[in-house]
GROMACS .gro file of C-alpha atoms in nm:
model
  278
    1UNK     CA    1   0.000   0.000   0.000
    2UNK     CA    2   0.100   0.348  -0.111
    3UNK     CA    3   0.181   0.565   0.227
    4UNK     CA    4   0.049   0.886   0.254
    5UNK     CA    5   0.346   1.162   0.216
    6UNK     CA    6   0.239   1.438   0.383
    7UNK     CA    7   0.484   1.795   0.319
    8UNK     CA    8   0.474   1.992   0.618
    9UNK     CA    9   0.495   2.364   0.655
   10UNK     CA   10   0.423   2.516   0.323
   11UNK     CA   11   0.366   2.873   0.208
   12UNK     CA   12   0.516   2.946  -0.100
   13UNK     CA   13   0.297   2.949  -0.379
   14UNK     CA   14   0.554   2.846  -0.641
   15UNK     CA   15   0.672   2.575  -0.378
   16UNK     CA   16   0.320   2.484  -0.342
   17UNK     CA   17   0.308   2.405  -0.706
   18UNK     CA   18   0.630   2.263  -0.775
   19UNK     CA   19   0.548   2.014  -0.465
   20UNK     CA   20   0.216   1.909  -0.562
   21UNK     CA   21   0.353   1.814  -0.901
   22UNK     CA   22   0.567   1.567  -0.754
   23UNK     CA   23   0.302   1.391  -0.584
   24UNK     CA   24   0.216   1.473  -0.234
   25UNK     CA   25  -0.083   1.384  -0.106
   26UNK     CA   26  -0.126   1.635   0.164
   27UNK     CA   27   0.000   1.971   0.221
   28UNK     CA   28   0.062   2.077   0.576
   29UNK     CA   29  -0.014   2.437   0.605
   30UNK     CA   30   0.028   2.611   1.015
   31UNK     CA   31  -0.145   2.887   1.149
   32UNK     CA   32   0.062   2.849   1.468
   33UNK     CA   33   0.237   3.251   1.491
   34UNK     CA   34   0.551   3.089   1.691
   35UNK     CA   35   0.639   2.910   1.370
   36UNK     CA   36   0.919   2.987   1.133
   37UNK     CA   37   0.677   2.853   0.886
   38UNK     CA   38   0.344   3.059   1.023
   39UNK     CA   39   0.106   3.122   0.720
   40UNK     CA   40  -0.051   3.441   0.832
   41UNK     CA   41  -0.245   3.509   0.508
   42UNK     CA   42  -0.360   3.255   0.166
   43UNK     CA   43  -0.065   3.207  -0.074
   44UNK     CA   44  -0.172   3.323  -0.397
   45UNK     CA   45  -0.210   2.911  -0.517
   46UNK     CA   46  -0.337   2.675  -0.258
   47UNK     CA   47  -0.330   2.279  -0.371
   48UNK     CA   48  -0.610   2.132  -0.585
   49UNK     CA   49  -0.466   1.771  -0.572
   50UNK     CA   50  -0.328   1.722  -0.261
   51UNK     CA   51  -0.519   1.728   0.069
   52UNK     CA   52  -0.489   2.059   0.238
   53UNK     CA   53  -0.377   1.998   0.615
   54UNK     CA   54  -0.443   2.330   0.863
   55UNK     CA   55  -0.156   2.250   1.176
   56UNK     CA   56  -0.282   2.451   1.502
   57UNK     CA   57  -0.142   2.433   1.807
   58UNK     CA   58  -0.429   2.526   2.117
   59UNK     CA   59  -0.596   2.734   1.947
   60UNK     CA   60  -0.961   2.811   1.953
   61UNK     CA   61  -1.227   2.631   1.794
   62UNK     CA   62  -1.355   2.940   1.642
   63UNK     CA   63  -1.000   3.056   1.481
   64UNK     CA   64  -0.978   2.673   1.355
   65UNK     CA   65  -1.351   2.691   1.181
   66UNK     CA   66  -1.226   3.024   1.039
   67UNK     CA   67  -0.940   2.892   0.845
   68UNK     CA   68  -1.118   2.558   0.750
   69UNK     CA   69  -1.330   2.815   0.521
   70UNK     CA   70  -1.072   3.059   0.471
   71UNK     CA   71  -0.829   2.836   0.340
   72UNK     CA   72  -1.068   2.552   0.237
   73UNK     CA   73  -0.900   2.264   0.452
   74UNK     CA   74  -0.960   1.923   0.418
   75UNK     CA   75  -0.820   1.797   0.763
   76UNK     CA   76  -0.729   1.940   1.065
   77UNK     CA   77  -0.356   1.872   1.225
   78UNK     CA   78  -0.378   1.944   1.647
   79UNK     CA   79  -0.059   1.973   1.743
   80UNK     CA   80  -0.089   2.127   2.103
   81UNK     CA   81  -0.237   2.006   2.428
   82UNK     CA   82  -0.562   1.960   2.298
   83UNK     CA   83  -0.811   1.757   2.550
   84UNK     CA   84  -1.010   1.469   2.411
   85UNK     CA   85  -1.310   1.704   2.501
   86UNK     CA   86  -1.166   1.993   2.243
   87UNK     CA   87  -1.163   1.721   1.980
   88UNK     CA   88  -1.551   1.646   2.084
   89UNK     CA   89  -1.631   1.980   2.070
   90UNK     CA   90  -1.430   2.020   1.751
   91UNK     CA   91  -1.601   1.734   1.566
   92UNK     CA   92  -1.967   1.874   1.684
   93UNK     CA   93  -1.852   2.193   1.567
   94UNK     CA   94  -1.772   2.073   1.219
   95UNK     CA   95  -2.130   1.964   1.106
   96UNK     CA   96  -2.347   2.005   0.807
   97UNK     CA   97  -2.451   2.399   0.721
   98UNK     CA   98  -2.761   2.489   0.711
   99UNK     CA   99  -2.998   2.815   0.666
  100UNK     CA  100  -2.983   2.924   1.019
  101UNK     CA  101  -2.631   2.874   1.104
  102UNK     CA  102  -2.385   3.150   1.082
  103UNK     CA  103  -2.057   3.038   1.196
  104UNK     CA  104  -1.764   3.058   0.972
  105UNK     CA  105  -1.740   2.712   0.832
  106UNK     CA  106  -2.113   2.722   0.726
  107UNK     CA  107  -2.115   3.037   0.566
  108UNK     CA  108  -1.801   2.967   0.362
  109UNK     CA  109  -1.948   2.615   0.257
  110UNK     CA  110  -2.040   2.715  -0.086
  111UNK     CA  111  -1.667   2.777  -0.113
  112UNK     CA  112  -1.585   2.479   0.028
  113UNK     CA  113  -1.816   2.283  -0.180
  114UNK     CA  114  -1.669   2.381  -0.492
  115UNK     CA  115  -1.302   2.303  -0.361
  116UNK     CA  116  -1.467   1.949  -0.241
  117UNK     CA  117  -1.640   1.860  -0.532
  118UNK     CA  118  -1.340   1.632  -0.718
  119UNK     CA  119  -1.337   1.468  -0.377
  120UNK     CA  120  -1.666   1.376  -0.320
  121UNK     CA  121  -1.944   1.221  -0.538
  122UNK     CA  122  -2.214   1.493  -0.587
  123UNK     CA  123  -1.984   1.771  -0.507
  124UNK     CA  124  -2.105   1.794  -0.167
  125UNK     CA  125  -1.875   1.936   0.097
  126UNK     CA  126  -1.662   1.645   0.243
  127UNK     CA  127  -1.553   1.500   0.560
  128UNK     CA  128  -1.286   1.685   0.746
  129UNK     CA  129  -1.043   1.454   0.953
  130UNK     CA  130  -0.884   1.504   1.230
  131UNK     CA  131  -0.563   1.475   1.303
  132UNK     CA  132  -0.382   1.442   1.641
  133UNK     CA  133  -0.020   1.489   1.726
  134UNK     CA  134   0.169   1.299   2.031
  135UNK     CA  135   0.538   1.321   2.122
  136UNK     CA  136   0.718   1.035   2.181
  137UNK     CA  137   1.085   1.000   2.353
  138UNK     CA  138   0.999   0.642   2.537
  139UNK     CA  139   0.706   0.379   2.546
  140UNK     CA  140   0.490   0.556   2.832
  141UNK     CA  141   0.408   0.844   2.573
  142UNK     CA  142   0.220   0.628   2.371
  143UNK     CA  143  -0.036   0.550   2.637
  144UNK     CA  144  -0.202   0.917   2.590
  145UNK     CA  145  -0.337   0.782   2.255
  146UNK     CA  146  -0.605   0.595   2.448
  147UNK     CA  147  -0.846   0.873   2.554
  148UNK     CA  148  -0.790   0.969   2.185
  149UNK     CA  149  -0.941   0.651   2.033
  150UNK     CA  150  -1.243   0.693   1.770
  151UNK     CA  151  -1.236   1.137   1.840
  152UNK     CA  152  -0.908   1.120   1.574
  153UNK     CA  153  -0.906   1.009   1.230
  154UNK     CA  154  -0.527   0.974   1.232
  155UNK     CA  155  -0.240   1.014   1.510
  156UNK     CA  156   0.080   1.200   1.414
  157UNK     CA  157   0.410   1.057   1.607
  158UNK     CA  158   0.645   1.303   1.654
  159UNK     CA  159   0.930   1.404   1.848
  160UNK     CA  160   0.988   1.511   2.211
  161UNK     CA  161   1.210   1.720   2.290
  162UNK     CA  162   1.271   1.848   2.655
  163UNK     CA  163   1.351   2.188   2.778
  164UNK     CA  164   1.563   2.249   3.074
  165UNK     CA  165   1.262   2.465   3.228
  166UNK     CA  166   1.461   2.776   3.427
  167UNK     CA  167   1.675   2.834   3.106
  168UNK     CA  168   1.395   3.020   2.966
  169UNK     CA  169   1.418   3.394   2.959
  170UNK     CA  170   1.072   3.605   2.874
  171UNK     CA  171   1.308   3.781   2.607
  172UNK     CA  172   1.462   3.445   2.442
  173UNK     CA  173   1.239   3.117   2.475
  174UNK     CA  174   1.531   2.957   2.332
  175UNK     CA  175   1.820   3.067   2.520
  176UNK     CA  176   1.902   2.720   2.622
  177UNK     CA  177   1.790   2.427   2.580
  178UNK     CA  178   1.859   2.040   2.697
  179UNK     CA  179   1.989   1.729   2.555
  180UNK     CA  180   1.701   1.473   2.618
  181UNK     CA  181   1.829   1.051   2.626
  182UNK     CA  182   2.003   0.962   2.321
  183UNK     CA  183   1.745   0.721   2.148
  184UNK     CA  184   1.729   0.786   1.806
  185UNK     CA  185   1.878   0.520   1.571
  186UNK     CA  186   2.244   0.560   1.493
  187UNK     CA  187   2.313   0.806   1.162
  188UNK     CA  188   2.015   1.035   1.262
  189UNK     CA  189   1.982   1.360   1.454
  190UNK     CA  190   1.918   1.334   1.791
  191UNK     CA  191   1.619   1.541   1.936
  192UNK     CA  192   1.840   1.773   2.129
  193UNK     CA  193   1.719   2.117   2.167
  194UNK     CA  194   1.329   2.247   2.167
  195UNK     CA  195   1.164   2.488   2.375
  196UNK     CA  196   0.807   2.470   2.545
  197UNK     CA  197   0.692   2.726   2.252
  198UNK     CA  198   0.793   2.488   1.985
  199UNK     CA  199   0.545   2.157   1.990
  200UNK     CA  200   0.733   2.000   1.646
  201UNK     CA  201   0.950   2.129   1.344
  202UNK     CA  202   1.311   1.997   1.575
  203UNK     CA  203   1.452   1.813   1.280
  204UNK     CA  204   1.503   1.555   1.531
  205UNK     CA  205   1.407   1.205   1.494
  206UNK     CA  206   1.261   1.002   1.841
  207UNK     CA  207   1.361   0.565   1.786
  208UNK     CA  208   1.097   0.499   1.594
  209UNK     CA  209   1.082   0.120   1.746
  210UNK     CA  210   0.950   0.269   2.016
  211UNK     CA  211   0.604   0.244   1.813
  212UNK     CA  212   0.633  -0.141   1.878
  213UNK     CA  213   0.471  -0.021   2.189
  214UNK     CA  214   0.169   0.091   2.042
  215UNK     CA  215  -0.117  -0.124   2.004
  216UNK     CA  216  -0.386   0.075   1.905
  217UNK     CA  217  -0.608   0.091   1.608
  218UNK     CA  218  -0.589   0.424   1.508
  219UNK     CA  219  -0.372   0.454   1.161
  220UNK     CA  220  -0.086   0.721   1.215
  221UNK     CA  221   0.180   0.887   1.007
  222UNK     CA  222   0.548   0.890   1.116
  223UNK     CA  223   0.678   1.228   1.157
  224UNK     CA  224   1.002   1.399   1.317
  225UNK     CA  225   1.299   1.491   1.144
  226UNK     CA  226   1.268   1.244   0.881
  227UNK     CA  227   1.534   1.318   0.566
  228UNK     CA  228   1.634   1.262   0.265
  229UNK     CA  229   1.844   0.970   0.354
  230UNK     CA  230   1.572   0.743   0.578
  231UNK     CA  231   1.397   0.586   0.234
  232UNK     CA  232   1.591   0.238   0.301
  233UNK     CA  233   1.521   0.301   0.664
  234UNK     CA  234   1.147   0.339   0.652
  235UNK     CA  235   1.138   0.045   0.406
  236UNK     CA  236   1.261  -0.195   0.608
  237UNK     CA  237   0.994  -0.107   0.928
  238UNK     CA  238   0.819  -0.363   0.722
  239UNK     CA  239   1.043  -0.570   0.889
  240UNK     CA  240   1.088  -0.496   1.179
  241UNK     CA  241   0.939  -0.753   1.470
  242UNK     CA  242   0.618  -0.589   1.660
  243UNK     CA  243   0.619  -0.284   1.426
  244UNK     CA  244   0.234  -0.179   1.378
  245UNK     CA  245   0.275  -0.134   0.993
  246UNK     CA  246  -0.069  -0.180   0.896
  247UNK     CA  247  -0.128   0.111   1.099
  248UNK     CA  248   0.119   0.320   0.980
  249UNK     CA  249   0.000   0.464   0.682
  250UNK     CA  250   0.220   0.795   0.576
  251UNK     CA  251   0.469   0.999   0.677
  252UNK     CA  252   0.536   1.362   0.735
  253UNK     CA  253   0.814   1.594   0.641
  254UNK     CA  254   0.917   1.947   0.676
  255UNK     CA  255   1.224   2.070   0.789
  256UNK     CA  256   1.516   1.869   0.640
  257UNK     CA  257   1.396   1.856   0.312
  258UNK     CA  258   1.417   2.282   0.336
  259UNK     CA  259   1.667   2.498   0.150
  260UNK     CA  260   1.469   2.790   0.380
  261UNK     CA  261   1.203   2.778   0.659
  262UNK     CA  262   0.889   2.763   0.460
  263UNK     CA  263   1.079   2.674   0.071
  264UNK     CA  264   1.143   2.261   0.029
  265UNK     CA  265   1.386   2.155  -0.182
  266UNK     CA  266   1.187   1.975  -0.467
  267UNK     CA  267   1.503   1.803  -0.626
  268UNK     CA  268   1.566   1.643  -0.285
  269UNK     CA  269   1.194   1.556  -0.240
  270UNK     CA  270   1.193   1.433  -0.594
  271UNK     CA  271   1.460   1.191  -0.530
  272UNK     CA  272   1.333   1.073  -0.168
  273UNK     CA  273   1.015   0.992  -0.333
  274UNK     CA  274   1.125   0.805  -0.586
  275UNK     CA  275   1.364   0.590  -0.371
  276UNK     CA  276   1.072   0.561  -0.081
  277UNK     CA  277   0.863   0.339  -0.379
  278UNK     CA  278   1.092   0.106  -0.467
   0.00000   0.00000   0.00000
């Protein structure tokens, strides 16, 4: 089965373009201001292809309806602390329009409609998924998934990284940082340095056998400083004894496949891809 490849942090329309030719089925898009990659207004081309992911990180319901219709999203990425009572109240939040409702999504459906309409037989407005994000450094991080189960449509495994927390100055969140255990395979980047104000985007990859652990049935995409050089590497999870394969159905990059914060390098995604399928 073909996994979902998911390219995080977009906002370049060009980029956009030049990514979506390639093949990606979802576009990552965040409205999180902290971000190097923040997308604080529409580029001028948003995908028409490839799924169009909105990342937030606790924010409100009502800024989250707001960009589903500005920005016509297809699924919605939590990345934040986000209670399995927010994703309740998220999911009730994104129902049908109709005549008497005023709230952002439903008055931008006819918008949506149109954008949905290649998607879904009819042309009416589609499902929008949700998707949470965990972060893993050991086993015992996986057991938050389980208040999670059937409020999700797909978990994100990322990585954790820990802050040392009286480093932290009000004028520079990331004056220090520190190391957190060593347990990323050998060859990759070790999830070093994050602050409290930065939930993903570390470039740093967490052991991903660590998902042996998890024994849910919720399908979830491998994310965390995956590069250009991991194809072989994520091939052979196939293989590797306890891995939950069948539930891991994509994977999601961003930062090391960057030239700039925000610009991916499409020859190096190009490449990736094409070594990822064979």
């Amino acid at each position: 089965m073909k996994p979902i490849i998911k390219v995080c942090g977009m906002r370049d329309a060009d980029n956009i373009r030049a990514v979506e030719a390639l093949g990606a089925d979802w576009m990552g898009f965040i409205f999180w201001p902290g971000s190097k990659r923040y997308v604080a207004e529409p580029p001028t081309y948003l995908p028409l292809k490839a799924k169009r992911v909105g990342v937030f990180v606790d924010a409100t319901i009502n800024d989250i309806l707001q960009h589903v219709a500005g920005y016509r999203l297809d699924a919605i990425q939590l990345h934040g602390n986000e209670s399995p009572d927010f994703l309740r109240a998220l999911r009730t939040a994104l129902h049908a329009p109709h005549d008497s409702c005023s709230c952002p999504v439903c008055s931008g459906r006819t918008a949506l409609a149109s954008h949905h309409a290649s998607h879904v037989a009819g042309g009416s407005p589609a499902y929008i998924c949700l998707i949470k994000a965990f972060s893993i450094a050991t086993p015992r991080d996986l057991a938050a998934t389980e208040a999670y189960a059937g409020l999700a449509d797909y978990f994100l495994f990322d990585t954790k990284a820990a802050p040392v927390p009286d480093a932290f100055t009000s004028g520079s969140p990331m004056a220090k940082a520190a190391p957190v255990p060593d347990g990323s395979p050998s060859g990759s980047p070790v999830a070093k340095v994050a602050a409290p104000s930065l939930p993903g985007g570390t470039g740093c990859q967490f052991d991903w056998s660590i998902l042996s652990a998890y024994h849910g049935n919720t399908p979830f995409l491998l994310s965390g400083g995956i590069g250009a050089n991991d194809a072989q590497r994520l091939r052979a999870l196939r293989a590797l004894d306890g891995f939950p394969i069948e539930q891991c159905v994509g994977i999601d990059l961003n930062s090391r496949f960057e030239v700039a914060p925000a610009l991916k390098d499409i020859n190096k995604l190009k490449e990736f891809i094409k070594e990822l399928s064979i």
